[in-house]
Short mmCIF file of N, CA and C in Angstrom, two decimals:
data_model
loop_
_atom_site.label_atom_id
_atom_site.label_comp_id
_atom_site.label_asym_id
_atom_site.label_seq_id
_atom_site.Cartn_x
_atom_site.Cartn_y
_atom_site.Cartn_z
N MET A 100 -116.04 -274.57 54.49
CA MET A 100 -115.26 -274.22 55.66
C MET A 100 -115.16 -272.70 55.74
N ASP A 101 -115.43 -272.16 56.90
CA ASP A 101 -115.37 -270.71 57.12
C ASP A 101 -113.92 -270.30 57.37
N THR A 102 -113.39 -269.47 56.48
CA THR A 102 -112.00 -269.01 56.64
C THR A 102 -111.95 -267.53 56.98
N THR A 103 -113.09 -266.95 57.36
CA THR A 103 -113.15 -265.55 57.74
C THR A 103 -112.32 -265.32 59.00
N LYS A 104 -111.54 -264.26 58.99
CA LYS A 104 -110.79 -263.90 60.19
C LYS A 104 -111.78 -263.37 61.23
N HIS A 105 -111.79 -264.00 62.38
CA HIS A 105 -112.71 -263.60 63.43
C HIS A 105 -112.06 -262.51 64.29
N ASN A 106 -112.66 -261.33 64.23
CA ASN A 106 -112.22 -260.22 65.07
C ASN A 106 -113.46 -259.48 65.51
N ILE A 107 -113.30 -258.42 66.25
CA ILE A 107 -114.44 -257.69 66.80
C ILE A 107 -115.34 -257.15 65.68
N ASN A 108 -114.75 -256.73 64.57
CA ASN A 108 -115.55 -256.21 63.45
C ASN A 108 -116.40 -257.31 62.83
N THR A 109 -115.82 -258.48 62.58
CA THR A 109 -116.59 -259.56 61.99
C THR A 109 -117.61 -260.12 62.98
N LEU A 110 -117.33 -260.06 64.27
CA LEU A 110 -118.32 -260.47 65.27
C LEU A 110 -119.54 -259.56 65.20
N PHE A 111 -119.32 -258.27 65.15
CA PHE A 111 -120.44 -257.33 65.06
C PHE A 111 -121.24 -257.57 63.78
N LYS A 112 -120.56 -257.85 62.67
CA LYS A 112 -121.27 -258.18 61.43
C LYS A 112 -122.10 -259.45 61.62
N GLN A 113 -121.51 -260.45 62.25
CA GLN A 113 -122.20 -261.72 62.49
C GLN A 113 -123.45 -261.50 63.35
N LEU A 114 -123.37 -260.56 64.27
CA LEU A 114 -124.50 -260.26 65.15
C LEU A 114 -125.51 -259.32 64.50
N GLY A 115 -125.21 -258.87 63.27
CA GLY A 115 -126.12 -257.98 62.56
C GLY A 115 -126.05 -256.54 63.04
N LEU A 116 -124.90 -256.17 63.58
CA LEU A 116 -124.70 -254.83 64.12
C LEU A 116 -123.73 -254.04 63.24
N ALA A 117 -123.81 -252.73 63.34
CA ALA A 117 -122.84 -251.87 62.65
C ALA A 117 -121.44 -252.25 63.13
N SER A 118 -120.48 -252.28 62.18
CA SER A 118 -119.21 -252.92 62.53
C SER A 118 -117.95 -252.09 62.29
N SER A 119 -118.09 -250.79 62.05
CA SER A 119 -116.88 -249.98 61.95
C SER A 119 -116.32 -249.75 63.35
N GLU A 120 -115.07 -249.36 63.44
CA GLU A 120 -114.46 -249.13 64.76
C GLU A 120 -115.26 -248.10 65.56
N SER A 121 -115.65 -247.01 64.92
CA SER A 121 -116.39 -245.97 65.66
C SER A 121 -117.77 -246.47 66.08
N GLU A 122 -118.43 -247.27 65.24
CA GLU A 122 -119.75 -247.81 65.60
C GLU A 122 -119.63 -248.82 66.74
N ILE A 123 -118.58 -249.60 66.74
CA ILE A 123 -118.35 -250.55 67.83
C ILE A 123 -118.08 -249.80 69.13
N ASP A 124 -117.24 -248.77 69.07
CA ASP A 124 -116.96 -247.95 70.26
C ASP A 124 -118.23 -247.31 70.79
N THR A 125 -119.10 -246.84 69.89
CA THR A 125 -120.36 -246.23 70.30
C THR A 125 -121.26 -247.26 70.98
N PHE A 126 -121.34 -248.47 70.40
CA PHE A 126 -122.14 -249.53 71.00
C PHE A 126 -121.63 -249.85 72.40
N ILE A 127 -120.34 -250.01 72.55
CA ILE A 127 -119.76 -250.37 73.84
C ILE A 127 -119.96 -249.25 74.85
N ALA A 128 -119.86 -248.01 74.42
CA ALA A 128 -120.08 -246.88 75.33
C ALA A 128 -121.53 -246.82 75.79
N ALA A 129 -122.44 -247.29 74.96
CA ALA A 129 -123.87 -247.22 75.29
C ALA A 129 -124.36 -248.43 76.09
N HIS A 130 -123.56 -249.47 76.17
CA HIS A 130 -123.98 -250.70 76.84
C HIS A 130 -122.89 -251.12 77.82
N SER A 131 -123.30 -251.56 78.97
CA SER A 131 -122.34 -252.09 79.93
C SER A 131 -122.98 -253.29 80.63
N LEU A 132 -122.13 -254.08 81.23
CA LEU A 132 -122.59 -255.27 81.92
C LEU A 132 -122.10 -255.30 83.36
N PRO A 133 -122.98 -255.56 84.30
CA PRO A 133 -122.52 -255.78 85.67
C PRO A 133 -121.84 -257.15 85.75
N ASP A 134 -121.00 -257.32 86.74
CA ASP A 134 -120.27 -258.59 86.90
C ASP A 134 -121.19 -259.78 87.09
N THR A 135 -122.41 -259.57 87.53
CA THR A 135 -123.33 -260.67 87.81
C THR A 135 -124.13 -261.13 86.60
N THR A 136 -123.97 -260.47 85.46
CA THR A 136 -124.72 -260.82 84.25
C THR A 136 -123.82 -261.47 83.22
N LEU A 137 -124.23 -262.64 82.75
CA LEU A 137 -123.49 -263.29 81.67
C LEU A 137 -123.70 -262.50 80.38
N LEU A 138 -122.70 -262.49 79.54
CA LEU A 138 -122.79 -261.73 78.29
C LEU A 138 -124.03 -262.11 77.50
N GLN A 139 -124.28 -263.41 77.36
CA GLN A 139 -125.42 -263.85 76.55
C GLN A 139 -126.77 -263.50 77.18
N ASP A 140 -126.78 -263.13 78.45
CA ASP A 140 -128.02 -262.75 79.13
C ASP A 140 -128.25 -261.24 79.16
N ALA A 141 -127.37 -260.49 78.53
CA ALA A 141 -127.52 -259.03 78.51
C ALA A 141 -128.85 -258.66 77.86
N PRO A 142 -129.53 -257.66 78.39
CA PRO A 142 -130.85 -257.31 77.88
C PRO A 142 -130.86 -256.66 76.50
N PHE A 143 -129.71 -256.27 76.00
CA PHE A 143 -129.67 -255.58 74.71
C PHE A 143 -129.54 -256.52 73.51
N TRP A 144 -129.43 -257.83 73.73
CA TRP A 144 -129.38 -258.77 72.62
C TRP A 144 -130.78 -259.22 72.24
N ASP A 145 -130.98 -259.50 70.95
CA ASP A 145 -132.23 -260.16 70.57
C ASP A 145 -132.02 -261.67 70.71
N GLN A 146 -133.06 -262.44 70.46
CA GLN A 146 -132.99 -263.88 70.68
C GLN A 146 -131.92 -264.56 69.82
N ALA A 147 -131.81 -264.17 68.57
CA ALA A 147 -130.81 -264.77 67.68
C ALA A 147 -129.38 -264.44 68.13
N GLN A 148 -129.15 -263.20 68.53
CA GLN A 148 -127.83 -262.80 69.01
C GLN A 148 -127.48 -263.56 70.29
N ARG A 149 -128.43 -263.65 71.18
CA ARG A 149 -128.24 -264.37 72.45
C ARG A 149 -127.88 -265.83 72.17
N HIS A 150 -128.60 -266.44 71.27
CA HIS A 150 -128.36 -267.85 70.92
C HIS A 150 -126.97 -268.03 70.31
N PHE A 151 -126.60 -267.16 69.39
CA PHE A 151 -125.29 -267.26 68.75
C PHE A 151 -124.17 -267.15 69.79
N ILE A 152 -124.27 -266.18 70.68
CA ILE A 152 -123.23 -265.99 71.70
C ILE A 152 -123.16 -267.20 72.62
N ALA A 153 -124.30 -267.65 73.12
CA ALA A 153 -124.32 -268.78 74.05
C ALA A 153 -123.78 -270.05 73.38
N GLU A 154 -124.21 -270.31 72.15
CA GLU A 154 -123.77 -271.50 71.44
C GLU A 154 -122.27 -271.44 71.14
N SER A 155 -121.79 -270.29 70.72
CA SER A 155 -120.37 -270.14 70.40
C SER A 155 -119.50 -270.34 71.64
N LEU A 156 -119.94 -269.82 72.76
CA LEU A 156 -119.18 -270.00 74.00
C LEU A 156 -119.22 -271.45 74.47
N ALA A 157 -120.37 -272.09 74.34
CA ALA A 157 -120.50 -273.49 74.77
C ALA A 157 -119.62 -274.41 73.94
N GLU A 158 -119.49 -274.11 72.65
CA GLU A 158 -118.66 -274.92 71.76
C GLU A 158 -117.18 -274.60 71.90
N ASP A 159 -116.86 -273.47 72.54
CA ASP A 159 -115.48 -273.01 72.67
C ASP A 159 -114.79 -273.03 71.30
N GLY A 160 -115.52 -272.52 70.30
CA GLY A 160 -115.04 -272.56 68.92
C GLY A 160 -114.32 -271.30 68.51
N ASP A 161 -114.33 -271.07 67.21
CA ASP A 161 -113.58 -269.97 66.60
C ASP A 161 -113.98 -268.60 67.13
N TRP A 162 -115.25 -268.43 67.47
CA TRP A 162 -115.72 -267.12 67.89
C TRP A 162 -115.46 -266.84 69.38
N SER A 163 -115.14 -267.85 70.15
CA SER A 163 -115.05 -267.69 71.62
C SER A 163 -114.10 -266.59 72.06
N GLU A 164 -112.93 -266.55 71.48
CA GLU A 164 -111.93 -265.56 71.88
C GLU A 164 -112.42 -264.14 71.63
N VAL A 165 -113.06 -263.92 70.50
CA VAL A 165 -113.55 -262.58 70.16
C VAL A 165 -114.75 -262.22 71.04
N ILE A 166 -115.60 -263.19 71.32
CA ILE A 166 -116.73 -262.95 72.23
C ILE A 166 -116.22 -262.60 73.62
N ASP A 167 -115.18 -263.28 74.06
CA ASP A 167 -114.57 -262.95 75.35
C ASP A 167 -114.01 -261.52 75.35
N GLU A 168 -113.43 -261.11 74.23
CA GLU A 168 -112.92 -259.74 74.12
C GLU A 168 -114.06 -258.73 74.27
N LEU A 169 -115.17 -259.00 73.60
CA LEU A 169 -116.34 -258.11 73.72
C LEU A 169 -116.84 -258.07 75.17
N ASP A 170 -116.89 -259.22 75.80
CA ASP A 170 -117.32 -259.30 77.20
C ASP A 170 -116.46 -258.41 78.08
N VAL A 171 -115.18 -258.49 77.93
CA VAL A 171 -114.25 -257.68 78.71
C VAL A 171 -114.47 -256.18 78.44
N ARG A 172 -114.60 -255.84 77.18
CA ARG A 172 -114.77 -254.42 76.83
C ARG A 172 -116.07 -253.86 77.38
N LEU A 173 -117.12 -254.67 77.43
CA LEU A 173 -118.40 -254.19 77.97
C LEU A 173 -118.35 -254.03 79.48
N ARG A 174 -117.40 -254.64 80.14
CA ARG A 174 -117.29 -254.56 81.60
C ARG A 174 -116.25 -253.54 82.06
N GLN A 175 -115.51 -252.95 81.15
CA GLN A 175 -114.44 -252.02 81.52
C GLN A 175 -114.89 -250.59 81.69
N GLN A 176 -116.14 -250.34 81.63
CA GLN A 176 -116.61 -248.95 81.66
C GLN A 176 -116.71 -248.42 83.07
#
């Protein structure tokens, strides 16, 4: 059973991305999403990242809330 606390830092680790606060802020500043693009369809994800995001959202599981937070942050620019 996975007991890891799911937050933005652990999401970035799960996606294989740098996960410090400053690295996350840099990633978000460098990437944005128009309202017409689903998060999992963003061009900056690789296939594995895209699959993880889409599957997690479809299952509405433990990661969904944090993925939604990332989605919002990418659209606030």
